[in-house]
Amino acid sequence: VLPPLFALVWTALPASAEMDCVQALTQYQDTDTEGALRSIVKACPKNAAALNNLAVKLEESGRLVEAKATYERAIEVDLTQIAPYAGLGDVLSVQGNTTEAIEAYDRFLRGLAAAKATRTAGNLAAFEGVYRARLAQQRKKGEPTRRRRYLG
């Protein structure tokens, strides 16, 4: 089982957020069930944290196609969030998309370095070693197989 990236928890909403969204976040703030996360995403379709956390649940339950789409949606709605790149890399890795997994892991680690420099990485910093290792593993997978020539 991959370590969950619920580290993205709940981010502050813009002042213009709709009341339904605020109510959903308040109602389900301490709940991480798939149903609760779907309710939050329905009320707050542009909340990258809720999308990321829903994608983690989908990934954990083996629904990789839906998880991938949800991670991509989280990235699309908020390019500043880095956690979805780690999850996306995990899904792509399991699906055998080595090149894309490398790109996603690299984006996560570059974003994490920037966040650490500005002291905004929070608890995502704890995942740095895990994702450096996963990036190295994917890069190793992506290396062309070397064939030895034997003289006979």
mmCIF file of C-alpha atoms in Angstrom:
data_model
loop_
_atom_site.group_PDB
_atom_site.id
_atom_site.type_symbol
_atom_site.label_atom_id
_atom_site.label_comp_id
_atom_site.label_asym_id
_atom_site.label_seq_id
_atom_site.Cartn_x
_atom_site.Cartn_y
_atom_site.Cartn_z
ATOM 1 C CA VAL A 1 0.000 0.000 0.000
ATOM 2 C CA LEU A 2 1.370 3.377 -0.984
ATOM 3 C CA PRO A 3 1.681 5.966 1.767
ATOM 4 C CA PRO A 4 -1.326 8.286 1.520
ATOM 5 C CA LEU A 5 -0.716 11.921 0.780
ATOM 6 C CA PHE A 6 -3.435 13.280 3.002
ATOM 7 C CA ALA A 7 -0.769 15.814 3.895
ATOM 8 C CA LEU A 8 -2.524 18.321 1.682
ATOM 9 C CA VAL A 9 -5.385 18.377 4.207
ATOM 10 C CA TRP A 10 -7.712 21.407 3.882
ATOM 11 C CA THR A 11 -6.534 24.684 2.467
ATOM 12 C CA ALA A 12 -8.129 28.040 3.041
ATOM 13 C CA LEU A 13 -10.752 28.926 0.493
ATOM 14 C CA PRO A 14 -10.824 32.279 -1.280
ATOM 15 C CA ALA A 15 -13.056 34.856 0.377
ATOM 16 C CA SER A 16 -15.495 34.492 -2.520
ATOM 17 C CA ALA A 17 -16.151 30.796 -1.798
ATOM 18 C CA GLU A 18 -19.793 29.823 -1.849
ATOM 19 C CA MET A 19 -21.578 29.084 1.405
ATOM 20 C CA ASP A 20 -22.291 25.498 0.299
ATOM 21 C CA CYS A 21 -18.586 24.903 0.001
ATOM 22 C CA VAL A 22 -17.834 26.364 3.424
ATOM 23 C CA GLN A 23 -20.632 24.286 4.945
ATOM 24 C CA ALA A 24 -19.351 21.112 3.295
ATOM 25 C CA LEU A 25 -15.828 21.737 4.492
ATOM 26 C CA THR A 26 -17.072 22.402 8.007
ATOM 27 C CA GLN A 27 -19.381 19.394 8.055
ATOM 28 C CA TYR A 28 -16.783 16.929 6.779
ATOM 29 C CA GLN A 29 -13.529 18.489 7.982
ATOM 30 C CA ASP A 30 -12.631 15.548 10.229
ATOM 31 C CA THR A 31 -13.868 12.865 7.855
ATOM 32 C CA ASP A 32 -11.819 11.218 5.149
ATOM 33 C CA THR A 33 -14.283 8.685 3.808
ATOM 34 C CA GLU A 34 -14.814 8.563 0.075
ATOM 35 C CA GLY A 35 -18.449 9.631 0.468
ATOM 36 C CA ALA A 36 -17.525 12.676 2.544
ATOM 37 C CA LEU A 37 -14.797 13.644 0.085
ATOM 38 C CA ARG A 38 -17.211 13.294 -2.835
ATOM 39 C CA SER A 39 -19.646 15.590 -0.996
ATOM 40 C CA ILE A 40 -16.924 18.174 -0.514
ATOM 41 C CA VAL A 41 -15.824 17.931 -4.152
ATOM 42 C CA LYS A 42 -19.435 18.311 -5.272
ATOM 43 C CA ALA A 43 -19.818 21.463 -3.163
ATOM 44 C CA CYS A 44 -16.267 22.699 -3.809
ATOM 45 C CA PRO A 45 -15.262 21.501 -7.288
ATOM 46 C CA LYS A 46 -12.190 23.739 -7.298
ATOM 47 C CA ASN A 47 -10.786 22.650 -3.947
ATOM 48 C CA ALA A 48 -7.518 20.962 -4.871
ATOM 49 C CA ALA A 49 -7.088 19.507 -1.387
ATOM 50 C CA ALA A 50 -10.439 17.726 -1.519
ATOM 51 C CA LEU A 51 -9.718 16.491 -5.040
ATOM 52 C CA ASN A 52 -6.280 15.219 -4.010
ATOM 53 C CA ASN A 53 -7.652 13.445 -0.958
ATOM 54 C CA LEU A 54 -10.439 11.857 -2.999
ATOM 55 C CA ALA A 55 -7.840 10.688 -5.530
ATOM 56 C CA VAL A 56 -5.852 9.079 -2.704
ATOM 57 C CA LYS A 57 -8.949 7.144 -1.614
ATOM 58 C CA LEU A 58 -9.643 6.056 -5.196
ATOM 59 C CA GLU A 59 -6.030 4.961 -5.626
ATOM 60 C CA GLU A 60 -6.119 2.999 -2.372
ATOM 61 C CA SER A 61 -9.232 1.165 -3.560
ATOM 62 C CA GLY A 62 -7.577 0.259 -6.864
ATOM 63 C CA ARG A 63 -9.624 2.563 -9.082
ATOM 64 C CA LEU A 64 -6.577 3.892 -10.864
ATOM 65 C CA VAL A 65 -8.256 5.387 -13.935
ATOM 66 C CA GLU A 66 -10.560 7.489 -11.781
ATOM 67 C CA ALA A 67 -7.717 8.329 -9.375
ATOM 68 C CA LYS A 68 -5.529 9.523 -12.262
ATOM 69 C CA ALA A 69 -8.293 11.745 -13.614
ATOM 70 C CA THR A 70 -8.946 13.157 -10.143
ATOM 71 C CA TYR A 71 -5.251 13.918 -9.511
ATOM 72 C CA GLU A 72 -5.125 15.632 -12.904
ATOM 73 C CA ARG A 73 -8.201 17.667 -12.007
ATOM 74 C CA ALA A 74 -6.608 18.715 -8.699
ATOM 75 C CA ILE A 75 -3.541 19.906 -10.606
ATOM 76 C CA GLU A 76 -5.695 21.705 -13.151
ATOM 77 C CA VAL A 77 -7.657 23.678 -10.548
ATOM 78 C CA ASP A 78 -4.591 24.725 -8.543
ATOM 79 C CA LEU A 79 -1.158 24.507 -10.131
ATOM 80 C CA THR A 80 0.477 25.592 -6.870
ATOM 81 C CA GLN A 81 -0.464 22.365 -5.056
ATOM 82 C CA ILE A 82 2.310 19.784 -5.286
ATOM 83 C CA ALA A 83 0.844 16.723 -3.528
ATOM 84 C CA PRO A 84 -1.277 15.661 -6.516
ATOM 85 C CA TYR A 85 1.890 15.251 -8.588
ATOM 86 C CA ALA A 86 3.172 12.603 -6.155
ATOM 87 C CA GLY A 87 -0.082 10.668 -6.288
ATOM 88 C CA LEU A 88 -0.260 11.002 -10.051
ATOM 89 C CA GLY A 89 3.269 9.612 -10.271
ATOM 90 C CA ASP A 90 2.247 6.627 -8.169
ATOM 91 C CA VAL A 91 -0.718 5.856 -10.403
ATOM 92 C CA LEU A 92 1.310 6.282 -13.584
ATOM 93 C CA SER A 93 4.013 4.019 -12.169
ATOM 94 C CA VAL A 94 1.523 1.241 -11.414
ATOM 95 C CA GLN A 95 0.033 1.665 -14.890
ATOM 96 C CA GLY A 96 3.512 1.213 -16.408
ATOM 97 C CA ASN A 97 3.817 4.774 -17.734
ATOM 98 C CA THR A 98 7.435 5.214 -16.682
ATOM 99 C CA THR A 99 8.197 8.434 -18.570
ATOM 100 C CA GLU A 100 5.074 10.180 -17.285
ATOM 101 C CA ALA A 101 5.677 8.881 -13.740
ATOM 102 C CA ILE A 102 9.195 10.338 -13.841
ATOM 103 C CA GLU A 103 7.781 13.700 -14.929
ATOM 104 C CA ALA A 104 5.174 13.688 -12.148
ATOM 105 C CA TYR A 105 7.659 12.689 -9.438
ATOM 106 C CA ASP A 106 10.104 15.299 -10.693
ATOM 107 C CA ARG A 107 7.409 18.009 -10.565
ATOM 108 C CA PHE A 108 6.541 16.984 -7.017
ATOM 109 C CA LEU A 109 10.170 17.069 -5.855
ATOM 110 C CA ARG A 110 10.922 20.399 -7.568
ATOM 111 C CA GLY A 111 7.777 21.871 -6.027
ATOM 112 C CA LEU A 112 8.714 20.440 -2.662
ATOM 113 C CA ALA A 113 12.177 22.031 -2.857
ATOM 114 C CA ALA A 114 10.590 25.391 -3.618
ATOM 115 C CA ALA A 115 8.078 24.952 -0.784
ATOM 116 C CA LYS A 116 10.853 24.032 1.643
ATOM 117 C CA ALA A 117 12.794 27.135 0.611
ATOM 118 C CA THR A 118 9.807 29.302 1.519
ATOM 119 C CA ARG A 119 8.936 27.201 4.582
ATOM 120 C CA THR A 120 5.551 26.234 3.177
ATOM 121 C CA ALA A 121 6.160 22.493 2.676
ATOM 122 C CA GLY A 122 4.404 21.512 5.891
ATOM 123 C CA ASN A 123 4.165 17.779 6.418
ATOM 124 C CA LEU A 124 4.801 17.034 2.734
ATOM 125 C CA ALA A 125 8.520 17.304 3.503
ATOM 126 C CA ALA A 126 8.284 13.963 5.299
ATOM 127 C CA PHE A 127 7.649 12.275 1.927
ATOM 128 C CA GLU A 128 10.771 13.600 0.206
ATOM 129 C CA GLY A 129 12.893 10.474 0.722
ATOM 130 C CA VAL A 130 10.083 8.177 -0.392
ATOM 131 C CA TYR A 131 9.577 10.079 -3.629
ATOM 132 C CA ARG A 132 13.279 10.491 -4.348
ATOM 133 C CA ALA A 133 13.528 6.700 -4.151
ATOM 134 C CA ARG A 134 10.494 6.240 -6.393
ATOM 135 C CA LEU A 135 11.919 8.682 -8.929
ATOM 136 C CA ALA A 136 15.237 6.809 -8.933
ATOM 137 C CA GLN A 137 13.409 3.498 -9.357
ATOM 138 C CA GLN A 138 11.434 4.838 -12.332
ATOM 139 C CA ARG A 139 14.562 6.268 -13.922
ATOM 140 C CA LYS A 140 16.252 2.906 -13.553
ATOM 141 C CA LYS A 141 13.247 1.229 -15.206
ATOM 142 C CA GLY A 142 13.433 3.708 -18.049
ATOM 143 C CA GLU A 143 17.064 3.005 -18.878
ATOM 144 C CA PRO A 144 17.523 1.037 -22.076
ATOM 145 C CA THR A 145 18.547 -2.529 -21.547
ATOM 146 C CA ARG A 146 22.166 -3.015 -22.457
ATOM 147 C CA ARG A 147 22.926 -6.015 -24.536
ATOM 148 C CA ARG A 148 26.257 -7.659 -24.224
ATOM 149 C CA ARG A 149 28.004 -8.865 -27.294
ATOM 150 C CA TYR A 150 29.755 -12.118 -26.869
ATOM 151 C CA LEU A 151 32.579 -13.026 -29.115
ATOM 152 C CA GLY A 152 32.426 -16.595 -30.108
#
